mmCIF file of C-alpha atoms in Angstrom:
data_model
loop_
_atom_site.group_PDB
_atom_site.id
_atom_site.type_symbol
_atom_site.label_atom_id
_atom_site.label_comp_id
_atom_site.label_asym_id
_atom_site.label_seq_id
_atom_site.Cartn_x
_atom_site.Cartn_y
_atom_site.Cartn_z
ATOM 1 C CA MET A 15 37.749 -53.792 -26.574
ATOM 2 C CA PRO A 16 37.192 -50.675 -23.996
ATOM 3 C CA PRO A 17 35.318 -47.703 -25.012
ATOM 4 C CA THR A 18 37.625 -45.162 -25.494
ATOM 5 C CA LEU A 19 36.435 -41.170 -25.638
ATOM 6 C CA ARG A 20 35.432 -41.142 -28.485
ATOM 7 C CA ASP A 21 33.460 -43.974 -29.001
ATOM 8 C CA THR A 22 31.659 -41.910 -26.290
ATOM 9 C CA LEU A 23 31.177 -38.138 -28.113
ATOM 10 C CA ALA A 24 30.725 -40.910 -31.547
ATOM 11 C CA ALA A 25 27.406 -42.099 -29.196
ATOM 12 C CA PHE A 26 25.527 -38.572 -29.212
ATOM 13 C CA ARG A 27 22.790 -38.572 -32.546
ATOM 14 C CA PRO A 28 22.232 -36.427 -34.411
ATOM 15 C CA ALA A 29 18.714 -34.364 -33.469
ATOM 16 C CA GLY A 30 17.566 -34.542 -37.271
ATOM 17 C CA ALA A 31 16.592 -32.023 -39.703
ATOM 18 C CA PRO A 32 15.052 -28.804 -37.763
ATOM 19 C CA GLY A 33 11.069 -28.584 -38.500
ATOM 20 C CA SER A 34 9.697 -25.510 -40.160
ATOM 21 C CA GLU A 35 9.315 -24.255 -36.337
ATOM 22 C CA VAL A 36 12.828 -23.974 -34.942
ATOM 23 C CA ARG A 37 14.043 -23.441 -39.017
ATOM 24 C CA ARG A 38 11.908 -20.093 -38.273
ATOM 25 C CA ARG A 39 13.302 -19.848 -35.077
ATOM 26 C CA ARG A 40 17.036 -20.113 -36.401
ATOM 27 C CA GLN A 41 16.629 -18.570 -39.446
ATOM 28 C CA HIS A 42 15.197 -15.221 -37.216
ATOM 29 C CA LEU A 43 18.415 -15.195 -35.569
ATOM 30 C CA ALA A 44 20.345 -14.970 -38.187
ATOM 31 C CA ASP A 45 18.437 -12.399 -40.474
ATOM 32 C CA PHE A 46 18.915 -11.024 -36.814
ATOM 33 C CA VAL A 47 22.859 -10.658 -35.990
ATOM 34 C CA ARG A 48 23.040 -8.818 -39.170
ATOM 35 C CA SER A 49 21.144 -6.229 -38.763
ATOM 36 C CA CYS A 50 23.033 -5.798 -35.478
ATOM 37 C CA GLU A 51 26.378 -5.621 -36.882
ATOM 38 C CA ASP A 52 27.347 -1.893 -35.371
ATOM 39 C CA ARG A 53 26.460 -3.349 -32.379
ATOM 40 C CA VAL A 54 29.219 -5.678 -31.949
ATOM 41 C CA HIS A 55 32.119 -4.253 -34.542
ATOM 42 C CA HIS A 56 32.769 -1.506 -36.518
ATOM 43 C CA ALA A 57 34.641 -3.364 -38.877
ATOM 44 C CA PRO A 58 36.033 -1.235 -42.017
ATOM 45 C CA PRO A 59 33.948 -2.066 -45.631
ATOM 46 C CA ALA A 60 37.259 -3.669 -46.446
ATOM 47 C CA GLU A 61 37.379 -6.043 -43.464
ATOM 48 C CA ARG A 62 33.114 -6.443 -42.947
ATOM 49 C CA GLU A 63 33.446 -10.071 -45.014
ATOM 50 C CA ARG A 64 36.207 -11.214 -42.817
ATOM 51 C CA MET A 65 34.761 -10.481 -40.424
ATOM 52 C CA ARG A 66 31.772 -11.874 -41.106
ATOM 53 C CA ARG A 67 33.688 -14.796 -41.486
ATOM 54 C CA LEU A 68 35.148 -15.078 -38.085
ATOM 55 C CA LEU A 69 32.157 -15.193 -36.097
ATOM 56 C CA GLY A 70 30.442 -17.149 -38.579
ATOM 57 C CA TRP A 71 27.630 -13.818 -39.621
ATOM 58 C CA ASP A 72 28.325 -14.544 -43.470
ATOM 59 C CA ASP A 73 25.704 -15.931 -45.715
ATOM 60 C CA ALA A 74 27.925 -19.820 -46.301
ATOM 61 C CA SER A 75 27.594 -20.283 -41.955
ATOM 62 C CA LEU A 76 24.255 -19.388 -41.387
ATOM 63 C CA HIS A 77 22.644 -21.029 -43.934
ATOM 64 C CA ARG A 78 24.195 -24.121 -42.837
ATOM 65 C CA PHE A 79 23.242 -23.343 -39.330
ATOM 66 C CA VAL A 80 19.572 -22.877 -40.036
ATOM 67 C CA THR A 81 19.694 -26.318 -41.931
ATOM 68 C CA SER A 82 21.291 -28.254 -39.679
ATOM 69 C CA PRO A 83 20.794 -31.950 -38.555
ATOM 70 C CA MET A 84 23.383 -31.196 -35.406
ATOM 71 C CA VAL A 85 23.685 -28.141 -33.296
ATOM 72 C CA VAL A 86 26.323 -29.102 -30.722
ATOM 73 C CA HIS A 87 26.357 -25.648 -28.404
ATOM 74 C CA SER A 88 28.326 -23.612 -25.872
ATOM 75 C CA SER A 89 28.979 -20.921 -23.876
ATOM 76 C CA THR A 90 31.281 -20.108 -21.528
ATOM 77 C CA HIS A 91 33.119 -17.038 -19.897
ATOM 78 C CA VAL A 92 34.667 -14.459 -22.360
ATOM 79 C CA ALA A 93 38.242 -13.419 -21.710
ATOM 80 C CA MET A 94 41.350 -12.787 -23.100
ATOM 81 C CA ASN A 95 42.653 -16.175 -21.310
ATOM 82 C CA ALA A 96 40.809 -19.397 -21.432
ATOM 83 C CA PHE A 97 42.280 -21.825 -19.050
ATOM 84 C CA ALA A 98 41.067 -26.069 -18.676
ATOM 85 C CA PRO A 99 38.851 -28.118 -18.909
ATOM 86 C CA MET A 100 37.213 -24.762 -20.697
ATOM 87 C CA LEU A 101 39.898 -24.432 -23.194
ATOM 88 C CA THR A 102 38.849 -27.398 -24.806
ATOM 89 C CA PHE A 103 35.190 -26.618 -25.370
ATOM 90 C CA PRO A 104 36.276 -26.242 -28.980
ATOM 91 C CA TRP A 105 37.212 -29.306 -29.431
ATOM 92 C CA PHE A 106 35.281 -30.580 -27.608
ATOM 93 C CA CYS A 107 32.334 -29.331 -30.089
ATOM 94 C CA LEU A 108 34.722 -30.459 -32.806
ATOM 95 C CA ARG A 109 34.628 -34.142 -32.509
ATOM 96 C CA LEU A 110 31.332 -34.044 -31.370
ATOM 97 C CA MET A 111 30.179 -32.564 -34.835
ATOM 98 C CA THR A 112 32.102 -35.425 -36.627
ATOM 99 C CA ARG A 113 31.410 -37.778 -34.424
ATOM 100 C CA GLY A 114 34.784 -38.759 -32.682
ATOM 101 C CA ARG A 115 36.182 -38.754 -36.173
ATOM 102 C CA THR A 116 39.648 -37.058 -37.176
ATOM 103 C CA GLY A 117 38.568 -35.561 -40.643
ATOM 104 C CA THR A 118 36.776 -32.821 -42.088
ATOM 105 C CA ASP A 119 32.964 -34.299 -42.497
ATOM 106 C CA ALA A 120 30.562 -33.567 -40.200
ATOM 107 C CA ALA A 121 27.102 -34.194 -42.434
ATOM 108 C CA GLY A 122 26.050 -30.385 -41.382
ATOM 109 C CA ALA A 123 26.987 -29.992 -38.103
ATOM 110 C CA SER A 124 27.091 -26.502 -36.715
ATOM 111 C CA HIS A 125 28.544 -25.083 -33.061
ATOM 112 C CA LEU A 126 26.645 -22.770 -31.298
ATOM 113 C CA ARG A 127 28.116 -20.264 -29.625
ATOM 114 C CA THR A 128 26.925 -18.011 -26.454
ATOM 115 C CA LEU A 129 29.870 -16.327 -24.901
ATOM 116 C CA LEU A 130 28.990 -15.303 -21.367
ATOM 117 C CA THR A 131 29.586 -11.294 -22.529
ATOM 118 C CA HIS A 132 28.049 -10.178 -19.125
ATOM 119 C CA ASN A 133 30.592 -11.434 -16.468
ATOM 120 C CA ASN A 134 32.392 -8.824 -14.300
ATOM 121 C CA LEU A 135 36.301 -7.940 -14.081
ATOM 122 C CA SER A 136 36.728 -10.031 -10.941
ATOM 123 C CA ASP A 137 35.648 -13.112 -12.625
ATOM 124 C CA ASN A 138 38.135 -15.271 -11.419
ATOM 125 C CA ARG A 139 37.561 -17.899 -13.416
ATOM 126 C CA TRP A 140 38.854 -16.043 -15.854
ATOM 127 C CA LYS A 141 41.456 -13.436 -14.503
ATOM 128 C CA PRO A 142 39.343 -10.023 -17.837
ATOM 129 C CA HIS A 143 41.528 -7.652 -16.215
ATOM 130 C CA VAL A 144 44.622 -9.483 -17.096
ATOM 131 C CA TRP A 145 46.053 -10.986 -20.525
ATOM 132 C CA TRP A 146 48.807 -13.866 -20.352
ATOM 133 C CA ARG A 147 50.513 -14.627 -24.066
ATOM 134 C CA CYS A 148 53.449 -15.386 -24.364
ATOM 135 C CA ASP A 149 56.304 -13.612 -26.985
ATOM 136 C CA ASP A 150 57.355 -14.123 -30.413
ATOM 137 C CA ARG A 151 60.471 -16.302 -28.205
ATOM 138 C CA GLY A 152 58.058 -18.324 -26.146
ATOM 139 C CA ARG A 153 58.354 -15.835 -23.047
ATOM 140 C CA LEU A 154 55.674 -14.948 -20.694
ATOM 141 C CA VAL A 155 54.215 -11.918 -20.776
ATOM 142 C CA ARG A 156 51.645 -10.144 -18.396
ATOM 143 C CA VAL A 157 49.603 -7.769 -19.619
ATOM 144 C CA PRO A 158 47.353 -5.345 -17.395
ATOM 145 C CA LEU A 159 44.471 -4.174 -19.115
ATOM 146 C CA PHE A 160 42.259 -3.044 -16.191
ATOM 147 C CA SER A 161 41.731 -1.847 -12.370
ATOM 148 C CA LYS A 162 41.583 -4.141 -10.014
ATOM 149 C CA GLN A 163 40.314 -1.533 -7.339
ATOM 150 C CA PRO A 164 36.991 -2.309 -5.569
ATOM 151 C CA ARG A 165 35.173 0.084 -7.323
ATOM 152 C CA PHE A 166 35.595 -1.355 -10.679
ATOM 153 C CA LYS A 167 35.683 -5.243 -9.733
ATOM 154 C CA HIS A 168 31.787 -5.537 -9.958
ATOM 155 C CA GLN A 169 31.445 -3.675 -13.415
ATOM 156 C CA ILE A 170 30.609 -5.508 -16.617
ATOM 157 C CA LEU A 171 32.702 -6.560 -19.345
ATOM 158 C CA LEU A 172 29.902 -5.491 -21.626
ATOM 159 C CA ALA A 173 30.508 -1.535 -20.301
ATOM 160 C CA GLN A 174 34.641 -1.690 -20.261
ATOM 161 C CA PRO A 175 36.665 -0.174 -23.598
ATOM 162 C CA VAL A 176 38.418 -2.063 -25.212
ATOM 163 C CA PRO A 177 41.842 -1.856 -24.390
ATOM 164 C CA SER A 178 44.593 -0.153 -27.200
ATOM 165 C CA ILE A 179 47.109 -3.218 -27.190
ATOM 166 C CA ASP A 180 48.819 -2.454 -30.961
ATOM 167 C CA PRO A 181 48.770 -5.560 -32.590
ATOM 168 C CA ARG A 182 52.119 -4.623 -34.612
ATOM 169 C CA GLU A 183 53.971 -4.800 -31.109
ATOM 170 C CA ASP A 184 57.887 -6.153 -31.046
ATOM 171 C CA GLY A 185 57.389 -9.639 -30.253
ATOM 172 C CA MET A 186 53.925 -9.531 -31.015
ATOM 173 C CA THR A 187 52.906 -13.502 -31.772
ATOM 174 C CA ALA A 188 51.995 -14.143 -35.304
ATOM 175 C CA ALA A 189 48.467 -15.973 -34.111
ATOM 176 C CA ASP A 190 47.552 -12.729 -32.187
ATOM 177 C CA SER A 191 48.674 -9.757 -34.177
ATOM 178 C CA GLU A 192 46.017 -11.637 -36.920
ATOM 179 C CA ALA A 193 43.617 -11.875 -33.114
ATOM 180 C CA LEU A 194 44.236 -8.741 -32.069
ATOM 181 C CA ASP A 195 44.128 -6.567 -36.131
ATOM 182 C CA LEU A 196 40.491 -8.005 -35.989
ATOM 183 C CA ALA A 197 39.599 -7.361 -32.353
ATOM 184 C CA ARG A 198 40.294 -3.860 -32.403
ATOM 185 C CA HIS A 199 37.749 -3.077 -34.512
ATOM 186 C CA ALA A 200 35.302 -4.036 -31.429
ATOM 187 C CA THR A 201 32.585 -1.592 -29.318
ATOM 188 C CA ASN A 202 33.980 -2.619 -25.988
ATOM 189 C CA TYR A 203 35.933 -5.357 -24.209
ATOM 190 C CA ALA A 204 34.013 -8.168 -23.736
ATOM 191 C CA TYR A 205 33.395 -8.253 -27.923
ATOM 192 C CA PHE A 206 37.827 -7.497 -28.187
ATOM 193 C CA ALA A 207 38.110 -10.443 -25.700
ATOM 194 C CA MET A 208 35.438 -12.584 -28.352
ATOM 195 C CA LEU A 209 36.643 -12.075 -30.863
ATOM 196 C CA TYR A 210 40.079 -12.429 -30.498
ATOM 197 C CA ARG A 211 39.711 -15.997 -28.315
ATOM 198 C CA LEU A 212 38.094 -16.611 -31.483
ATOM 199 C CA ALA A 213 40.628 -16.292 -34.336
ATOM 200 C CA LEU A 214 42.912 -17.727 -32.365
ATOM 201 C CA GLU A 215 40.861 -20.850 -31.547
ATOM 202 C CA ARG A 216 40.020 -20.635 -35.910
ATOM 203 C CA ARG A 217 43.850 -21.002 -36.371
ATOM 204 C CA ALA A 218 44.310 -23.696 -34.985
ATOM 205 C CA GLY A 219 41.336 -25.172 -36.924
ATOM 206 C CA LEU A 220 39.410 -26.279 -33.434
ATOM 207 C CA HIS A 221 36.293 -24.690 -36.507
ATOM 208 C CA LEU A 222 35.324 -26.053 -39.141
ATOM 209 C CA PRO A 223 35.250 -23.433 -42.339
ATOM 210 C CA ASP A 224 31.220 -22.465 -42.217
ATOM 211 C CA ALA A 225 30.575 -24.668 -39.336
ATOM 212 C CA THR A 226 30.406 -21.968 -36.171
ATOM 213 C CA VAL A 227 28.230 -18.888 -35.703
ATOM 214 C CA GLU A 228 29.213 -17.141 -32.963
ATOM 215 C CA ILE A 229 26.699 -15.076 -30.783
ATOM 216 C CA PRO A 230 27.246 -13.997 -27.637
ATOM 217 C CA LEU A 231 24.917 -13.994 -24.644
ATOM 218 C CA ASP A 232 23.904 -10.454 -24.409
ATOM 219 C CA LEU A 233 22.709 -10.417 -28.059
ATOM 220 C CA MET A 234 20.662 -13.737 -27.259
ATOM 221 C CA ASN A 235 19.119 -11.958 -25.047
ATOM 222 C CA VAL A 236 18.209 -8.970 -27.337
ATOM 223 C CA HIS A 237 17.046 -11.174 -29.611
ATOM 224 C CA SER A 238 14.357 -13.384 -27.546
ATOM 225 C CA LEU A 239 13.238 -9.663 -25.470
ATOM 226 C CA THR A 240 11.426 -8.379 -28.396
ATOM 227 C CA ALA A 241 8.553 -5.473 -28.073
ATOM 228 C CA ALA A 242 6.575 -8.337 -29.065
ATOM 229 C CA SER A 243 7.376 -11.012 -26.399
ATOM 230 C CA LEU A 244 8.984 -9.149 -23.759
ATOM 231 C CA PRO A 245 5.415 -8.452 -22.171
ATOM 232 C CA LEU A 246 4.327 -12.349 -22.076
ATOM 233 C CA TRP A 247 7.863 -13.352 -21.181
ATOM 234 C CA ARG A 248 8.133 -11.090 -17.924
ATOM 235 C CA GLU A 249 4.914 -12.400 -16.634
ATOM 236 C CA ALA A 250 5.746 -15.727 -16.771
ATOM 237 C CA MET A 251 9.057 -14.865 -15.820
ATOM 238 C CA TYR A 252 8.660 -12.819 -12.389
ATOM 239 C CA ASP A 253 5.635 -15.291 -11.578
ATOM 240 C CA HIS A 254 8.345 -18.148 -11.707
ATOM 241 C CA GLN A 255 11.018 -15.578 -8.934
ATOM 242 C CA LEU A 256 13.284 -15.533 -12.484
ATOM 243 C CA PRO A 257 14.127 -12.044 -12.555
ATOM 244 C CA LEU A 258 15.843 -9.597 -14.681
ATOM 245 C CA ARG A 259 18.763 -8.338 -14.952
ATOM 246 C CA VAL A 260 19.177 -4.478 -15.924
ATOM 247 C CA ILE A 261 23.073 -2.400 -16.829
ATOM 248 C CA GLY A 262 22.656 -0.275 -13.904
ATOM 249 C CA ASP A 263 24.408 3.231 -13.849
ATOM 250 C CA ASP A 264 27.608 2.035 -11.994
ATOM 251 C CA LEU A 265 28.609 -0.850 -14.864
ATOM 252 C CA GLU A 266 27.625 -3.340 -12.382
ATOM 253 C CA LEU A 267 24.775 -6.042 -13.257
ATOM 254 C CA ARG A 268 21.687 -5.815 -10.818
ATOM 255 C CA GLU A 269 18.335 -7.705 -10.186
ATOM 256 C CA ALA A 270 15.378 -5.547 -11.155
ATOM 257 C CA ASP A 271 12.099 -5.741 -9.009
ATOM 258 C CA ARG A 272 8.807 -6.309 -10.583
ATOM 259 C CA ALA A 273 7.648 -2.942 -10.759
ATOM 260 C CA GLU A 274 10.604 -1.682 -12.486
ATOM 261 C CA ALA A 275 10.983 -4.704 -15.000
ATOM 262 C CA ALA A 276 7.259 -3.479 -15.970
ATOM 263 C CA ARG A 277 8.578 -0.636 -16.933
ATOM 264 C CA LEU A 278 11.416 -1.650 -18.619
ATOM 265 C CA PRO A 279 11.152 -1.126 -22.778
ATOM 266 C CA ALA A 280 12.589 -4.094 -24.960
ATOM 267 C CA PRO A 281 15.873 -3.696 -25.099
ATOM 268 C CA ASP A 282 17.585 -1.625 -28.025
ATOM 269 C CA PRO A 283 19.615 -4.171 -30.656
ATOM 270 C CA HIS A 284 22.356 -0.890 -30.795
ATOM 271 C CA ASP A 285 22.551 0.361 -27.433
ATOM 272 C CA VAL A 286 24.519 -2.560 -25.746
ATOM 273 C CA ARG A 287 23.728 -0.113 -22.172
ATOM 274 C CA THR A 288 19.388 -0.988 -22.381
ATOM 275 C CA THR A 289 20.171 -4.924 -22.820
ATOM 276 C CA LEU A 290 17.952 -6.947 -19.999
ATOM 277 C CA ILE A 291 19.724 -10.211 -18.714
ATOM 278 C CA CYS A 292 17.601 -13.224 -17.684
ATOM 279 C CA PRO A 293 18.056 -15.648 -15.624
ATOM 280 C CA ASN A 294 21.209 -18.743 -15.989
ATOM 281 C CA TYR A 295 18.528 -21.206 -16.521
ATOM 282 C CA LEU A 296 16.805 -19.112 -19.385
ATOM 283 C CA ASN A 297 20.020 -17.794 -20.458
ATOM 284 C CA LEU A 298 20.612 -20.905 -21.386
ATOM 285 C CA TRP A 299 16.821 -21.431 -22.881
ATOM 286 C CA HIS A 300 17.752 -19.262 -25.999
ATOM 287 C CA SER A 301 19.540 -21.688 -27.484
ATOM 288 C CA TYR A 302 17.761 -25.110 -26.636
ATOM 289 C CA ARG A 303 14.614 -23.333 -27.564
ATOM 290 C CA LEU A 304 17.069 -23.913 -31.187
ATOM 291 C CA GLY A 305 16.450 -27.174 -32.072
ATOM 292 C CA LEU A 306 20.295 -28.436 -30.377
ATOM 293 C CA THR A 307 21.845 -32.271 -30.534
ATOM 294 C CA ALA A 308 23.734 -31.218 -27.577
ATOM 295 C CA THR A 309 25.570 -28.990 -25.186
ATOM 296 C CA ILE A 310 28.543 -28.750 -23.224
ATOM 297 C CA GLY A 311 29.429 -28.372 -19.897
ATOM 298 C CA THR A 312 31.509 -27.469 -16.621
ATOM 299 C CA GLU A 313 31.009 -29.496 -13.434
ATOM 300 C CA ARG A 314 28.893 -26.543 -12.692
ATOM 301 C CA MET A 315 26.343 -27.258 -15.050
ATOM 302 C CA ALA A 316 26.125 -30.514 -14.637
ATOM 303 C CA GLY A 317 25.530 -29.871 -11.035
ATOM 304 C CA TYR A 318 22.578 -27.528 -12.262
ATOM 305 C CA GLU A 319 20.858 -29.010 -15.258
ATOM 306 C CA ALA A 320 19.024 -32.259 -14.394
ATOM 307 C CA ALA A 321 16.968 -29.569 -12.535
ATOM 308 C CA MET A 322 16.439 -27.490 -15.935
ATOM 309 C CA ALA A 323 13.550 -29.227 -16.990
ATOM 310 C CA ASP A 324 12.146 -29.215 -13.457
ATOM 311 C CA VAL A 325 12.559 -25.217 -13.458
ATOM 312 C CA LEU A 326 11.168 -24.506 -16.839
ATOM 313 C CA ALA A 327 8.205 -26.054 -16.771
ATOM 314 C CA PRO A 328 5.902 -24.196 -15.731
ATOM 315 C CA PHE A 329 7.240 -21.112 -17.452
ATOM 316 C CA LEU A 330 7.598 -23.031 -20.755
ATOM 317 C CA ASP A 331 3.929 -23.961 -20.291
ATOM 318 C CA ARG A 332 3.149 -19.941 -20.032
ATOM 319 C CA ILE A 333 5.029 -19.046 -22.714
ATOM 320 C CA GLY A 334 3.458 -21.981 -24.810
ATOM 321 C CA GLU A 335 6.866 -22.890 -26.041
ATOM 322 C CA LYS A 336 8.709 -27.190 -26.203
ATOM 323 C CA GLU A 337 11.399 -28.192 -27.537
ATOM 324 C CA PRO A 338 13.414 -31.351 -26.126
ATOM 325 C CA PHE A 339 16.177 -30.498 -23.870
ATOM 326 C CA PRO A 340 19.373 -31.268 -25.799
ATOM 327 C CA GLN A 341 22.266 -34.198 -24.668
ATOM 328 C CA PHE A 342 24.263 -33.052 -21.826
ATOM 329 C CA LEU A 343 28.590 -33.659 -21.993
ATOM 330 C CA GLY A 344 30.249 -32.473 -19.029
ATOM 331 C CA MET A 345 32.828 -31.892 -17.280
ATOM 332 C CA SER A 346 34.642 -31.187 -14.300
ATOM 333 C CA ALA A 347 38.804 -31.980 -15.595
ATOM 334 C CA VAL A 348 41.021 -31.802 -18.192
ATOM 335 C CA SER A 349 44.572 -32.413 -18.010
ATOM 336 C CA LEU A 350 46.351 -31.833 -21.319
ATOM 337 C CA ASP A 351 49.847 -31.842 -18.951
ATOM 338 C CA THR A 352 51.060 -35.151 -21.643
ATOM 339 C CA VAL A 353 49.436 -34.497 -24.777
ATOM 340 C CA ALA A 354 49.871 -30.614 -25.397
ATOM 341 C CA PRO A 355 52.753 -30.221 -22.341
ATOM 342 C CA LEU A 356 54.081 -26.753 -22.161
ATOM 343 C CA PRO A 357 57.781 -26.217 -22.120
ATOM 344 C CA ALA A 358 59.400 -26.382 -18.613
ATOM 345 C CA PRO A 359 60.852 -23.220 -19.163
ATOM 346 C CA LEU A 360 56.803 -21.571 -19.399
ATOM 347 C CA LEU A 361 56.082 -23.643 -16.851
ATOM 348 C CA ALA A 362 58.266 -22.120 -14.172
ATOM 349 C CA GLN A 363 57.631 -18.113 -15.213
ATOM 350 C CA LEU A 364 54.002 -19.456 -15.328
ATOM 351 C CA ARG A 365 54.761 -21.183 -11.124
ATOM 352 C CA GLU A 366 56.524 -17.692 -10.340
ATOM 353 C CA ALA A 367 54.197 -15.728 -11.300
ATOM 354 C CA GLY A 368 50.653 -17.405 -10.265
ATOM 355 C CA ALA A 369 49.448 -17.871 -12.993
ATOM 356 C CA ARG A 370 47.713 -20.431 -14.791
ATOM 357 C CA PRO A 371 48.658 -22.317 -18.519
ATOM 358 C CA SER A 372 45.752 -20.004 -21.200
ATOM 359 C CA PHE A 373 44.653 -20.587 -24.022
ATOM 360 C CA PRO A 374 47.054 -18.295 -26.139
ATOM 361 C CA LEU A 375 49.995 -19.871 -24.281
ATOM 362 C CA TYR A 376 49.196 -23.625 -26.132
ATOM 363 C CA LEU A 377 48.606 -22.274 -29.729
ATOM 364 C CA ALA A 378 52.285 -20.191 -29.250
ATOM 365 C CA THR A 379 53.671 -22.696 -28.272
ATOM 366 C CA HIS A 380 51.894 -25.588 -30.062
ATOM 367 C CA GLY A 381 50.764 -23.965 -32.980
ATOM 368 C CA GLU A 382 49.244 -26.051 -36.115
ATOM 369 C CA GLY A 383 50.165 -28.902 -33.704
ATOM 370 C CA LEU A 384 47.832 -28.645 -31.525
ATOM 371 C CA LEU A 385 44.552 -30.176 -33.063
ATOM 372 C CA PRO A 386 46.690 -33.305 -33.438
ATOM 373 C CA ALA A 387 47.568 -33.091 -29.948
ATOM 374 C CA LEU A 388 43.838 -32.568 -28.318
ATOM 375 C CA ASP A 389 43.126 -35.761 -30.697
ATOM 376 C CA ARG A 390 45.412 -38.417 -28.928
ATOM 377 C CA MET A 391 42.710 -37.910 -26.239
ATOM 378 C CA LEU A 392 40.420 -39.923 -28.719
ATOM 379 C CA THR A 393 41.934 -42.520 -28.227
ATOM 380 C CA ALA A 394 42.161 -42.918 -25.206
ATOM 381 C CA ALA A 395 39.783 -44.878 -22.411
ATOM 382 C CA PRO A 396 36.679 -41.683 -21.610
ATOM 383 C CA HIS A 397 38.837 -40.651 -18.097
ATOM 384 C CA ALA A 398 42.107 -41.241 -18.583
ATOM 385 C CA HIS A 399 42.371 -37.536 -20.005
ATOM 386 C CA ALA A 400 39.323 -35.636 -18.949
ATOM 387 C CA ASP A 401 37.071 -36.444 -16.158
ATOM 388 C CA VAL A 402 33.375 -36.776 -18.349
ATOM 389 C CA LEU A 403 29.920 -36.622 -17.502
ATOM 390 C CA THR A 404 27.640 -37.442 -20.224
ATOM 391 C CA ARG A 405 23.513 -37.456 -19.698
ATOM 392 C CA ARG A 406 20.114 -37.445 -22.345
ATOM 393 C CA LEU A 407 18.683 -34.641 -20.220
ATOM 394 C CA ALA A 408 14.311 -34.949 -19.519
ATOM 395 C CA GLU A 409 12.325 -33.123 -21.859
ATOM 396 C CA PRO A 410 9.938 -30.259 -19.667
ATOM 397 C CA VAL A 411 7.012 -31.458 -18.781
ATOM 398 C CA ALA A 412 3.846 -28.703 -18.852
ATOM 399 C CA SER A 413 2.323 -27.848 -15.518
#
């Protein structure tokens, strides 16, 4: 029989039980996120445990992550919308964890997601200034969230306020209402959109219970760049042309030269405005150093991930770290038309509005049937519904 997508996913081998250093790093990260919850949300005590379960910051999820023999990683941009192929990333991670099976036995596997939260309002791949949703009758609704004036378009999402959206608004679907009920406790728009999307994905069954840990990328940076580590990391970064970025007074992200970076203190975990953002390769290394089995990306990541080992080798040699790079699953396109089609009237409304199908629309259309619909891709050839690339990354070589 010809190979199927299930066969492709099943070929990914777990990295195995974490060694003592990797386990220590995972535990430190787990303790860290629980120590700075107020950075992400202000949920009242009665909602705190519900919020922790959503984020995967509850005891069971964090323990599974710390001890997991197979941590699968994804990191897409944050917004209220999620378009193909990126909207399918949690499904691909789920099926990597279950080795292509459709049951719930993931053998202790965990999904670490580090959503990129420092994208700006002009991010055309995600359209964060607007929200496309369906009302409870299946009609398209366009909700403007932020101005498109030029002076705002490069401001990052971390620096934007939480939108004023009433979860009980007439015509709101039950899924959107439930997601917004938790998301409204976020401290800024980036976290608001993160919580909203995660809530919808969990409702759709794309995350197994206790098996996903959501840690935004800005918080991964804060965790790595501590008062103890920052001096060494900073020197190694600037010696190897890997400059830091800071949030300016204009709420835009800008590169700091070496002299300015030398004066910067370690970021305050409770103050988003002090966040320091590493270059893209190092943003991936924050997760790679946690002993990943696999990471997932689009064609853009497929275009540069092969060079990561060579780029990072001298930096890693300088800071004294070396972990095996994970296996890679990339995709340049995913066609959902045959497995999870949207109704013709909704597609017509999208065309008229000049918009694209987004994850909230798929969930509103298919509800609990979305996961079984996506699972139909497993029995087809690997490229029948998705342009898939798999590669085993080379380990970084010390200079």
